Short mmCIF file of C-alpha atoms and ligand atoms in Angstrom, two decimals:
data_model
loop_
_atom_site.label_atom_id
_atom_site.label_comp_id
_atom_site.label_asym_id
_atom_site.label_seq_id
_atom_site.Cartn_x
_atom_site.Cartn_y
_atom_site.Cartn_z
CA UNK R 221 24.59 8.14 65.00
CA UNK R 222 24.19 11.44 63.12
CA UNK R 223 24.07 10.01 59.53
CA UNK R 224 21.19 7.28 60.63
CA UNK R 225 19.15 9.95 62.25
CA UNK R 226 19.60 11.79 58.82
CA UNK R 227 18.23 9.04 57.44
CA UNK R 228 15.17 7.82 59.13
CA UNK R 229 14.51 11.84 58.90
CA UNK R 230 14.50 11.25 55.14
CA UNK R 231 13.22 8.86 54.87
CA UNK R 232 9.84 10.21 57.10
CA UNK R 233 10.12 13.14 55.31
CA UNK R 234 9.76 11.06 52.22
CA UNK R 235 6.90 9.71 52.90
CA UNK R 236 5.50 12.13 54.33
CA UNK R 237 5.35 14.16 51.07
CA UNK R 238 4.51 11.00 48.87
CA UNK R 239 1.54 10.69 51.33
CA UNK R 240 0.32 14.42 50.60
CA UNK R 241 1.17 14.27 47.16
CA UNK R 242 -1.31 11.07 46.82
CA UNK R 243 -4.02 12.49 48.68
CA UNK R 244 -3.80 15.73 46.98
CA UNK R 245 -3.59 14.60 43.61
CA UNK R 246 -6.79 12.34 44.04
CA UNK R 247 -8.78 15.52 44.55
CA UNK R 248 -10.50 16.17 41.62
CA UNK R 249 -11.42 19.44 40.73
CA UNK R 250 -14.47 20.46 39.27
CA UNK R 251 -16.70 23.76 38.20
CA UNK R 252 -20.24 23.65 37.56
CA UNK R 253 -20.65 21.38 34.38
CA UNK R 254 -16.82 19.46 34.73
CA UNK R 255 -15.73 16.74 37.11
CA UNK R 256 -11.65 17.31 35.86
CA UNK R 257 -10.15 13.91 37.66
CA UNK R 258 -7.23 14.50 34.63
CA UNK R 259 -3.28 13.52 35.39
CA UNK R 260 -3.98 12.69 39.76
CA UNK R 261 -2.07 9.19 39.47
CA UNK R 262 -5.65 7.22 39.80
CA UNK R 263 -5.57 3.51 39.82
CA UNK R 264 -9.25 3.54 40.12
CA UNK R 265 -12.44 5.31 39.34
CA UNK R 266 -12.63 7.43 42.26
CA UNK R 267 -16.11 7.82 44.99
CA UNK R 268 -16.90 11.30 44.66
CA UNK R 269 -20.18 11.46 46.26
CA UNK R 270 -20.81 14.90 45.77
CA UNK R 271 -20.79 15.65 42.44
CA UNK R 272 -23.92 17.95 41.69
CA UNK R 273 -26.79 17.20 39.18
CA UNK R 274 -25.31 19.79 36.60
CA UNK R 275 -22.49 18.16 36.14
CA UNK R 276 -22.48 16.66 32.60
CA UNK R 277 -18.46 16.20 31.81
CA UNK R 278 -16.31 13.45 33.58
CA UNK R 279 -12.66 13.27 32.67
CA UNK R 280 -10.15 10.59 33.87
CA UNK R 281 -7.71 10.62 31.54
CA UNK R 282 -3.83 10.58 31.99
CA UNK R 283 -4.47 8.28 34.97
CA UNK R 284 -3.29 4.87 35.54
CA UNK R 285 -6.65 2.74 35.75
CA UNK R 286 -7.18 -0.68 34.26
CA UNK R 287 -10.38 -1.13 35.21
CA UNK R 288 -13.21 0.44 34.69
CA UNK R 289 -15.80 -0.19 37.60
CA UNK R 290 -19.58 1.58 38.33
CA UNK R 291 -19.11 5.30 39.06
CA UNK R 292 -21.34 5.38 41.92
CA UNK R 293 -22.76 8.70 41.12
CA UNK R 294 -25.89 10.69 43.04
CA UNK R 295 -26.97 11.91 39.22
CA UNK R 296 -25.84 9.43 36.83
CA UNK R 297 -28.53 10.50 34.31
CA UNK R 298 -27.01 14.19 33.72
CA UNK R 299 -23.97 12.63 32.58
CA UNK R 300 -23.29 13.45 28.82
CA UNK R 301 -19.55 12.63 28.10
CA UNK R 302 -16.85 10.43 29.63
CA UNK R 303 -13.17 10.59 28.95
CA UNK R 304 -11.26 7.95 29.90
CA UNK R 305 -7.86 8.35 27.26
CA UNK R 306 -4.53 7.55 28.30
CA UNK R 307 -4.96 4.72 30.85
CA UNK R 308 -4.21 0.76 31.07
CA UNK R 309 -7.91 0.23 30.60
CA UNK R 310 -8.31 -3.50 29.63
CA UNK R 311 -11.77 -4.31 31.21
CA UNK R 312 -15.06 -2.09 31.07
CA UNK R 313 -17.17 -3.75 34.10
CA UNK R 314 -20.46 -4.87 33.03
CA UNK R 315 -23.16 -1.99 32.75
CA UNK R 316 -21.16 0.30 34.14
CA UNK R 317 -22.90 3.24 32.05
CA UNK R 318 -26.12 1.86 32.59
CA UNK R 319 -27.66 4.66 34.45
CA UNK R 320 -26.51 6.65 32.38
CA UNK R 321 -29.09 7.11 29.95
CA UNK R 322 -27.57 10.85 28.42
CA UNK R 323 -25.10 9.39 27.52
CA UNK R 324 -23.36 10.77 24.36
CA UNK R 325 -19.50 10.58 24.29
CA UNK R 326 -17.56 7.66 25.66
CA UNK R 327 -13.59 8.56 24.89
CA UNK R 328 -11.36 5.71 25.31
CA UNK R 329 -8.77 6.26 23.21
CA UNK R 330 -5.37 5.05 23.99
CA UNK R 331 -5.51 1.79 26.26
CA UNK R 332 -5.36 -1.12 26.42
CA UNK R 333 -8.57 -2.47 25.17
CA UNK R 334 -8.50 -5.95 22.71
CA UNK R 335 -10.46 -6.47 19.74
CA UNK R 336 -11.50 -10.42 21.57
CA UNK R 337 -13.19 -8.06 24.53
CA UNK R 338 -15.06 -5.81 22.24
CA UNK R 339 -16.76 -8.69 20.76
CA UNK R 340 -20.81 -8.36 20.73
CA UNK R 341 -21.11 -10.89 22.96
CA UNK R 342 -18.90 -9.27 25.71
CA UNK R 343 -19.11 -5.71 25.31
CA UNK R 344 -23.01 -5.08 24.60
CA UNK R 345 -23.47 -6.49 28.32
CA UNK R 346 -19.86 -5.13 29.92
CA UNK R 347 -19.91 -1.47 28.58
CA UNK R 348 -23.95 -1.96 28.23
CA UNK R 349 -27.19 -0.52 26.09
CA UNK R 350 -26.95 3.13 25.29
CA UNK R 351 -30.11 5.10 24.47
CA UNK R 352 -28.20 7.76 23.11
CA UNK R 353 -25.06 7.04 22.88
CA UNK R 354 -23.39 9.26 19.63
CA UNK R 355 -19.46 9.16 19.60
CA UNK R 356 -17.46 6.08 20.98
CA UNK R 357 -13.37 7.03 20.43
CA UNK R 358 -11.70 3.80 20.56
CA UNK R 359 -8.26 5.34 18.60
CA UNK R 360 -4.73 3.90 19.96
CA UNK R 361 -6.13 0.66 21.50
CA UNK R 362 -4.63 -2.56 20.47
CA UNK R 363 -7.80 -4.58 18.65
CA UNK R 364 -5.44 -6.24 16.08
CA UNK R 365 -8.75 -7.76 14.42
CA UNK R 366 -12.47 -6.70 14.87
CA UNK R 367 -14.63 -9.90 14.90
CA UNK R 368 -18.41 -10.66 13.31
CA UNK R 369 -20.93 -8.33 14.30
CA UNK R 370 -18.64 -6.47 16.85
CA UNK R 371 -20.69 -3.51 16.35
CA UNK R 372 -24.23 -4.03 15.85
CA UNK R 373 -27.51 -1.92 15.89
CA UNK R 374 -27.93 -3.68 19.22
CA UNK R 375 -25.84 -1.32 21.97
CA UNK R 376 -25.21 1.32 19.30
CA UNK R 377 -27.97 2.02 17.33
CA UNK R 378 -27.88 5.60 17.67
CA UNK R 379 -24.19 5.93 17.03
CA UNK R 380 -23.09 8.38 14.47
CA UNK R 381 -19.19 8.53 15.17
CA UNK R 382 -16.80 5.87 15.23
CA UNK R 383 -13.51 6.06 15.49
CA UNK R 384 -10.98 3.07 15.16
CA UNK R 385 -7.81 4.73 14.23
CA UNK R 386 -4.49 3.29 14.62
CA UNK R 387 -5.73 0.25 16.90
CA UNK R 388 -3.70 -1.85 15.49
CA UNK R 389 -6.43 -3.52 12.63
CA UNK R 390 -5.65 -5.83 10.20
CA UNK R 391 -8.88 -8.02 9.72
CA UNK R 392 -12.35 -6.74 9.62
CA UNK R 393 -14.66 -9.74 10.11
CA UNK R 394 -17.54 -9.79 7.54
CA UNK R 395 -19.91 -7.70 9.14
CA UNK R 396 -17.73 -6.47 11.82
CA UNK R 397 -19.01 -3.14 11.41
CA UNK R 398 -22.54 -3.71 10.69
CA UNK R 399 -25.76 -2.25 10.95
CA UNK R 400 -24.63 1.40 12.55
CA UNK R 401 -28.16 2.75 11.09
CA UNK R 402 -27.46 6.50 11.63
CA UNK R 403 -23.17 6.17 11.46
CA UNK R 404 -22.27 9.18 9.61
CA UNK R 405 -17.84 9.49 10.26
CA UNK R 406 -16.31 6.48 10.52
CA UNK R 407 -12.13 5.96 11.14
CA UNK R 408 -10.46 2.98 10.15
CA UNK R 409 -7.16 5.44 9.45
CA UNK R 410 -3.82 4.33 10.57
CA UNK R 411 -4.23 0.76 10.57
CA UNK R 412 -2.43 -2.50 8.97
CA UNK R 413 -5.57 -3.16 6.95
CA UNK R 414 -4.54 -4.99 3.34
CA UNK R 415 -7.39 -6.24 2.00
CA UNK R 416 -11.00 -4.07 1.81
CA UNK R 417 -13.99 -6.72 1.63
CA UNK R 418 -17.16 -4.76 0.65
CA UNK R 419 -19.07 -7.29 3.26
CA UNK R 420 -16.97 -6.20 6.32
CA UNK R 421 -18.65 -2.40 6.32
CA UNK R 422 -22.35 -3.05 5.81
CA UNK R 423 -25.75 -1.48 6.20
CA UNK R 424 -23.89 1.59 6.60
CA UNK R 425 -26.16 3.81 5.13
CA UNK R 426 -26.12 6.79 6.57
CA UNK R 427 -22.18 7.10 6.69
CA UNK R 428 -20.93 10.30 5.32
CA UNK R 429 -17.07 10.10 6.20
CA UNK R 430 -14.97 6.95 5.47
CA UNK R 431 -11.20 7.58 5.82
CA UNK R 432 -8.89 4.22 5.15
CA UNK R 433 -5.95 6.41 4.95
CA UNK R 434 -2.95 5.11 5.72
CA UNK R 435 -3.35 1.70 5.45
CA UNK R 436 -1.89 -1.51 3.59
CA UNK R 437 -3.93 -1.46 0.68
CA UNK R 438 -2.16 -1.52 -2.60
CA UNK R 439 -5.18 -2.76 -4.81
CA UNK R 440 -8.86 -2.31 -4.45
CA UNK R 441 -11.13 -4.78 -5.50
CA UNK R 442 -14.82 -3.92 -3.93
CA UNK R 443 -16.67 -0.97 -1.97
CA UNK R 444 -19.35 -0.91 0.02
CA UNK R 445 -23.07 -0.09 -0.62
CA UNK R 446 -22.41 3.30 0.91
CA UNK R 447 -25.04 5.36 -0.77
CA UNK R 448 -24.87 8.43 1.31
CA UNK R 449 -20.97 8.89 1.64
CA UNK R 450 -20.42 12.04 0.79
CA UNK R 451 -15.91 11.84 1.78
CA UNK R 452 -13.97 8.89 1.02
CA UNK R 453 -10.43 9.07 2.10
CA UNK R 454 -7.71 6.42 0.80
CA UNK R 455 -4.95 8.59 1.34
CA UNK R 456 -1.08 7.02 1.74
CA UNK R 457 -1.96 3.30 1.17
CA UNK R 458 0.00 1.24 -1.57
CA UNK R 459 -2.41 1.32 -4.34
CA UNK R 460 -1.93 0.73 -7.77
CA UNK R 461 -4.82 0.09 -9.24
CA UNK R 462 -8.61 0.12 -8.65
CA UNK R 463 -11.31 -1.81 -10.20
CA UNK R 464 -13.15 -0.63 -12.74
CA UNK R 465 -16.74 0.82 -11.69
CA UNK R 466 -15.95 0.80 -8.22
CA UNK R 467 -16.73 3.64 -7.20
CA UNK R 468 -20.28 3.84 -9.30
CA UNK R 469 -22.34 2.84 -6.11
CA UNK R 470 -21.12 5.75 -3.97
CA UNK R 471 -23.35 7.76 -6.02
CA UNK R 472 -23.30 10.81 -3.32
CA UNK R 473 -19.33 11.00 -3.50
CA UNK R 474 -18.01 14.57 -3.63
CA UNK R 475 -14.31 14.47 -2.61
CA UNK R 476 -12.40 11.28 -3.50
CA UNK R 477 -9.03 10.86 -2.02
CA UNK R 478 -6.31 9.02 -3.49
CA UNK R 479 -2.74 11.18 -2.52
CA UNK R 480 0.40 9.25 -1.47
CA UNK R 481 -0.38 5.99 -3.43
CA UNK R 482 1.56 4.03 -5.99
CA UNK R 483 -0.58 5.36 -8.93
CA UNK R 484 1.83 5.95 -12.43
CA UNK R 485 -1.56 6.21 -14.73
CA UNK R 486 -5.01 6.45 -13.99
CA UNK R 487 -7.43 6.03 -16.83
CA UNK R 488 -10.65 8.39 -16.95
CA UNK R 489 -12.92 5.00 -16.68
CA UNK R 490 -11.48 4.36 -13.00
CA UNK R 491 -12.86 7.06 -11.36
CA UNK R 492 -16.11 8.75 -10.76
CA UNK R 493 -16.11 11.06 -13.71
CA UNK R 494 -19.60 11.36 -14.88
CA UNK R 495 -20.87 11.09 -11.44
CA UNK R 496 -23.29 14.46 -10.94
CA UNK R 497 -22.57 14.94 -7.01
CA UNK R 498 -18.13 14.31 -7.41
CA UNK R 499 -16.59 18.02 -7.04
CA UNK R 500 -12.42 17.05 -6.11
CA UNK R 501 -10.06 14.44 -6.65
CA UNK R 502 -7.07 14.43 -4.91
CA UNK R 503 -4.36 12.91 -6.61
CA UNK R 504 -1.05 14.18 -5.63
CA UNK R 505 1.85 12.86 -4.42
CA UNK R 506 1.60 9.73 -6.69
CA UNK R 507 4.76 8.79 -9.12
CA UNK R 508 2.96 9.93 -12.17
CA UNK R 509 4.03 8.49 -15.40
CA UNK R 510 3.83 12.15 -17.73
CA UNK R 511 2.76 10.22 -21.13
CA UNK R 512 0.45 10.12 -23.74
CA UNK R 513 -1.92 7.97 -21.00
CA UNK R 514 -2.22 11.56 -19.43
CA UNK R 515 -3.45 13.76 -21.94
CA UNK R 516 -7.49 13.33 -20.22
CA UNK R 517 -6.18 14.83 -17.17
CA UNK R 518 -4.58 17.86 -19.06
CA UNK R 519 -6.97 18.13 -21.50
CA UNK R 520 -10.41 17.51 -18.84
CA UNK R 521 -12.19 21.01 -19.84
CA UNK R 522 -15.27 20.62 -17.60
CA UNK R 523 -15.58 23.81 -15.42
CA UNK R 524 -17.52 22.39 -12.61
CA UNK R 525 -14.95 19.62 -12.09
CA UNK R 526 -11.64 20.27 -12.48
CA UNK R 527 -7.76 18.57 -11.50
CA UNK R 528 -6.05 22.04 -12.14
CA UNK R 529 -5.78 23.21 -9.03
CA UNK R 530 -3.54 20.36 -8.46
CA UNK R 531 0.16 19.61 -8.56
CA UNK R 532 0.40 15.65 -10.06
CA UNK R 533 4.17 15.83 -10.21
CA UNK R 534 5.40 13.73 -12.64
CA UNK R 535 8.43 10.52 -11.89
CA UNK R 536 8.89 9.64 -15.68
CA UNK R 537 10.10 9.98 -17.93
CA UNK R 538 13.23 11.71 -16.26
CA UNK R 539 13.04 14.96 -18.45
CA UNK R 540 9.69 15.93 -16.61
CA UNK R 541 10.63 14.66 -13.51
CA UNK R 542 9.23 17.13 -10.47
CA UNK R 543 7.40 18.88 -13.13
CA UNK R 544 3.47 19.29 -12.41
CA UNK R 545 1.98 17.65 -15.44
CA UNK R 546 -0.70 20.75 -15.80
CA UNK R 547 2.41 22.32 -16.64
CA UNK R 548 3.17 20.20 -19.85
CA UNK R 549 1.31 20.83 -22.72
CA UNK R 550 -1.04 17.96 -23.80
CA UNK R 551 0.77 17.49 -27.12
CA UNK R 552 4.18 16.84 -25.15
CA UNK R 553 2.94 14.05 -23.38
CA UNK R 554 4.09 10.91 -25.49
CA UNK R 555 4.27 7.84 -25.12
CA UNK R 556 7.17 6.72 -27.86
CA UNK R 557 9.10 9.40 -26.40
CA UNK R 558 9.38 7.91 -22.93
CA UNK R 559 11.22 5.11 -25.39
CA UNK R 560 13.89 7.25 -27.06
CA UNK R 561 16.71 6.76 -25.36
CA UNK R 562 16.15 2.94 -25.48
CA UNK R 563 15.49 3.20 -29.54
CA UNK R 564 18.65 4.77 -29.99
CA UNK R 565 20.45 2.20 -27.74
CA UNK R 566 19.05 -0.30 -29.62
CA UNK R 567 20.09 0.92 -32.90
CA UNK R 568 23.44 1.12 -32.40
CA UNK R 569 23.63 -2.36 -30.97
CA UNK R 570 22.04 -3.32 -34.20
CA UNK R 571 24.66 -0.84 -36.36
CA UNK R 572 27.38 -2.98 -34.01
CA UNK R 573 25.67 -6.34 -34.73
CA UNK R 574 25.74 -5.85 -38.46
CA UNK R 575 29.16 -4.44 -38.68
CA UNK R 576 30.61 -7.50 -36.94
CA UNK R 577 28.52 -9.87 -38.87
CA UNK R 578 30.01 -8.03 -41.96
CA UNK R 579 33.18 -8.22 -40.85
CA UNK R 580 32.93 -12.03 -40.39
CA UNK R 581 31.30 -12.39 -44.12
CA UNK R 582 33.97 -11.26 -45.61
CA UNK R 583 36.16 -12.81 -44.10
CA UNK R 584 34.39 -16.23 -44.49
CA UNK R 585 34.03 -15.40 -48.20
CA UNK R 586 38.00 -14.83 -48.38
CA UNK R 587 39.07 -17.25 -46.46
CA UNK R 588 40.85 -19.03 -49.50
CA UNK R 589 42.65 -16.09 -50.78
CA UNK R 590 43.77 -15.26 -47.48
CA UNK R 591 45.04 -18.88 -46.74
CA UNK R 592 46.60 -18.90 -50.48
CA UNK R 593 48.59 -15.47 -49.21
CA UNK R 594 49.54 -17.21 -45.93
CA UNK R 595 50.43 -20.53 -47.49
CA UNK R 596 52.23 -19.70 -50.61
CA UNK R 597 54.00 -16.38 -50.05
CA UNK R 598 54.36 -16.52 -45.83
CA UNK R 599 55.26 -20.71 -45.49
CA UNK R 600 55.44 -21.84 -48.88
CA UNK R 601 55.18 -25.40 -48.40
CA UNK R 602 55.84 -27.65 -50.75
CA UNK R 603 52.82 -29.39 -52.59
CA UNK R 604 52.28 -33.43 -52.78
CA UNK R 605 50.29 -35.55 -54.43
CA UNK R 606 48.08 -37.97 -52.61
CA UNK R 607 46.68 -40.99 -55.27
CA UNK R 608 43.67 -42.70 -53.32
CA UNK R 609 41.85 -45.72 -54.92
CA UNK R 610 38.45 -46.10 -53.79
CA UNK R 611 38.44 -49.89 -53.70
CA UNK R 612 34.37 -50.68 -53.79
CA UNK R 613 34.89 -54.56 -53.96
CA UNK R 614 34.07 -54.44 -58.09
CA UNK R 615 35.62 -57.74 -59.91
CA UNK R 616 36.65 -56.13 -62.78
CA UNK R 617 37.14 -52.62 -61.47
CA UNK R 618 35.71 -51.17 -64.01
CA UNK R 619 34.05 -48.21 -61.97
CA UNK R 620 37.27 -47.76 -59.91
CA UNK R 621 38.24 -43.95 -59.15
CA UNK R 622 41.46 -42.54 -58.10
CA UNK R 623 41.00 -39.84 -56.29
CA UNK R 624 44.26 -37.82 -56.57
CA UNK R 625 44.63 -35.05 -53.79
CA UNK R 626 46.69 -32.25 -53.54
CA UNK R 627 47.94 -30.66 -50.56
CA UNK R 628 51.04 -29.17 -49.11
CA UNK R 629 53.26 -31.19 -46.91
CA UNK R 630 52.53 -28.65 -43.83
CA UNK R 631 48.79 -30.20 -44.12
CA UNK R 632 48.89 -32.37 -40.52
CA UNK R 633 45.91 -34.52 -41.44
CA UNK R 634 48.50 -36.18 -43.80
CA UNK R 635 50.65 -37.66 -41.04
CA UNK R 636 47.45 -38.89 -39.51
CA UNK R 637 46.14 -40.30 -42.60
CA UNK R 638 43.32 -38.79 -42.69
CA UNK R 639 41.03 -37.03 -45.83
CA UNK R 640 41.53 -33.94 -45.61
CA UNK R 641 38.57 -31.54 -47.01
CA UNK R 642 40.30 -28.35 -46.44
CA UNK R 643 42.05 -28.93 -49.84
CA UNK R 644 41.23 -29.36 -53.25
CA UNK R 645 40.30 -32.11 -54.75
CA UNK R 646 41.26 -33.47 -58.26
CA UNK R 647 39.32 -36.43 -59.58
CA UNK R 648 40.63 -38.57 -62.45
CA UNK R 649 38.54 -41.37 -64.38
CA UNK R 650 40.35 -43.73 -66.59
CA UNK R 651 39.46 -46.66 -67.99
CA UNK R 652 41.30 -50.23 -67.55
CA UNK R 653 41.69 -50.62 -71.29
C1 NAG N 230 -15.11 23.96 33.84
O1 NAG N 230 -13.76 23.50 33.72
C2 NAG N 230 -13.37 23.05 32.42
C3 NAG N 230 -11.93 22.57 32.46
O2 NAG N 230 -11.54 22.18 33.69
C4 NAG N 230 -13.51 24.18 31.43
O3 NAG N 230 -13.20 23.72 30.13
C5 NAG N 230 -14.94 24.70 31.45
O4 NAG N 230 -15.05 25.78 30.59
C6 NAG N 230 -15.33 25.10 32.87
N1 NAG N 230 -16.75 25.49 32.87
C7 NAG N 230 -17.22 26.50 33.57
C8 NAG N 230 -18.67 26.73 33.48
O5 NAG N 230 -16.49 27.20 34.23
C1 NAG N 231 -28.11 1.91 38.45
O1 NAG N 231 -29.21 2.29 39.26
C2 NAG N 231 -29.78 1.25 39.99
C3 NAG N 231 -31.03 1.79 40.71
O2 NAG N 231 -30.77 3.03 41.23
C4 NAG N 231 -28.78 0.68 40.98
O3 NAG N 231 -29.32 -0.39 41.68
C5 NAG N 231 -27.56 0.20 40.17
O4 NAG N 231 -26.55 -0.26 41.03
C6 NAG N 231 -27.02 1.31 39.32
N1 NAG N 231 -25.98 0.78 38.47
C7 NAG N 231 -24.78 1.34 38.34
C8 NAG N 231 -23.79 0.67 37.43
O5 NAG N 231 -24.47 2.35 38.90
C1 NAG N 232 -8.95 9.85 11.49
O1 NAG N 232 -8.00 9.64 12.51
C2 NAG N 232 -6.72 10.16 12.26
C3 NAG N 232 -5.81 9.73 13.37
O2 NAG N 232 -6.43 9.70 14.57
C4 NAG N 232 -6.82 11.65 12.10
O3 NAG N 232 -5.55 12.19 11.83
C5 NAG N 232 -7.77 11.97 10.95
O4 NAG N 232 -7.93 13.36 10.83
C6 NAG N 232 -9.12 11.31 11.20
N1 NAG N 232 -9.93 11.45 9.99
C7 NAG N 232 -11.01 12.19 9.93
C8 NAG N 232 -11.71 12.24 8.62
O5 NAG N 232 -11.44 12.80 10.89
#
């Protein structure tokens, strides 16, 4: 009896609080300028028919909605940013943002949006046509690839900051990020992007900021016509090498990126030396190869652009190793030097090699005194005489030769009868008559 009514007085208890917990934590709070709907266990956008005129900030995040449906707000128009981060967003209703023509920011960074639904096609109607629309924050969504003309002037034209950060990319569709007139930062950091194709980033041409750090590329091949980027970042990628000239077309390029790569040597030619606007390189934390392909770095004397301030710690050869190579002096970086160790290898195998070969000469050479020694003072066999007529069918046998060989009875071709040619020979003519 007692333990059951403990029970159902738990359990009522329970759900008493879970009801008032619910019902409190969908109250949103807000101050003058800030609806603040953050961490209150929504599953939906919430009716809040109050909300004032000033109000200018939503914020949903840390919720658990998946769908994003209209807002249903008195003042839609004095909206100016919406956060909806850290959700299960998969769907953006059509229009919803419609009415709001202020808008500027549109955060939804970390849910579960896929690169199929942002397609041009689908989102330009679902999320709908911005008039002044500025940032859109779609870092930590799943998009795995970004199709054709997923971004076009069309919804965004006034967009000047995209960012697509770790979402999961590894294709850009040719023109997948085209036509952003007035784009001036754009993300593609933290992505599983291998291949850059100039064609996928185009008509970009106000973009200032282009970080691809962090991705899969190991070489790179083409850039963009991005005449007014001013930042490039290509930080902690895989590359080895870059094409020659590549770089000539970002003509506005001040600070070029390239730490954490794969780079041993980088020749002057390969990067935007001459260019008048270029003020840093970054090019630490690559495995440097300290050699005579190094001395332009050490020896670059220009004062408006310099690598000093640098550490390029060098990975070869081993006697430099963790050494910064502005710390070597130009004349120190070799290139036969990185080789020494192998030359000297090399010459002793070749002392070695000739020795042996030596050895075996002479050997060869007195192979007949030695066998005389062995035979005559060690075994001292007796010698025989071995009369061979070479029969070659003659009549009168005129030309007939007797061959007379000498050999010592221990010689086993004997028994066989066989020639032997390890022994001398002894040829006797004689005539008949
Ligand atoms: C309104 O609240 C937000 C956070 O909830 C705060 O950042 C902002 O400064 C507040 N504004 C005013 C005018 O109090
Ligand atoms: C936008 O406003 C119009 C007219 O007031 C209204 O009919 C429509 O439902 C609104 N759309 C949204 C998504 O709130
Ligand atoms: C790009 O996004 C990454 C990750 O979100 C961030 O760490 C980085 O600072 C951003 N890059 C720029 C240039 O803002």
């Amino acid at each position: 009896m007692d333990i059951t009514v403990m029970f159902k007085i738990i359990t009522m208890l329970s759900l008493i609080t879970f009801v008032i917990c619910t019902t409190s934590s969908s109250k949103c709070r807000r101050n003058e300028t800030f609806l603040d709907c953050r961490n209150k266990g929504l599953a939906n956008i919430p009716y809040i028919p109050e909300v004032p005129g000033t109000v200018t900030h939503l914020d949903f995040s840390f919720n658990q909605i998946t769908v994003v449906s209209p807002f249903n707000l008195p003042h839609p128009s004095s909206v100016v940013e919406v956060y909806l981060t850290h959700n299960n967003i998969d769907t953006v209703v059509r229009g919803v943002f419609d009415n709001m023509t202020n808008l500027e920011v549109i955060d939804l960074s970390y849910n579960k949006i896929s690169g199929s639904s942002l397609h041009i096609e689908t989102f330009k109607y679902e999320i709908g046509h911005f008039e002044n629309i500025k940032r859109l924050i779609l870092k930590g969504n799943h998009l795995g690839k970004l199709e054709r003309l997923t971004f076009t002037a069309y919804g965004f034209s006034t967009l000047e900051y995209l960012d697509l950060s770790s979402c999961s990319l590894d294709t850009l569709e040719h023109l997948s990020i085209d036509n952003l007139a007035r784009l001036k930062h754009l993300n593609l950091s933290f992505n599983y992007l291998s291949k850059f194709e100039a064609l996928s980033i185009e008509g970009l041409s106000e973009l200032e900021v282009l970080d691809l750090s962090h991705n899969e590329f190991s070489i790179l091949n083409e850039m963009s016509r991005l005449v007014s980027l001013k930042t490039l970042y290509l930080d902690s990628n895989r590359l080895e090498a870059i094409k020659e000239n590549i770089f000539k077309p970002l003509f506005n390029l001040e600070i070029l990126s390239l730490k954490g790569n794969m780079f041993r040597t980088l020749y002057p030619y390969l990067l935007p030396l001459d260019s008048h606007s270029i003020k840093e390189i970054r090019l630490e934390d690559n495995p440097w190869h300290c050699d005579c392909r190094m001395r332009w770095l050490v020896e670059d004397q220009s004062d408006e652009f310099v690598f000093r301030d640098f550490k390029l710690r060098c990975e070869f050869p081993s006697r430099y190793r963790g050494k910064n190579v502005f710390d070597i002096r130009s004349k120190d970086l070799n290139c036969y030097a990185d080789y020494s160790r192998l030359v000297l290898l090399l010459t002793l195998f070749f002392i070695v090699c000739f020795m042996l070969v030596g050895i075996g000469w002479f050997i060869h050479a007195n192979r007949k005194y030695l066998k005389h020694l062995r035979c005559c003072h060690k075994k001292g066999g007796n010698y025989v005489a071995v009369y061979h007529n070479e029969d070659d069918g003659n009549e009168d046998g005129k030309d007939d030769q007797v061959n007379i060989i000498i050999t010592t009875t221990e010689d086993e071709s004997l028994l066989n009868n066989e020639e032997t040619t390890a022994t001398e020979d002894v040829k006797l003519e004689y005539s008949d008559d």
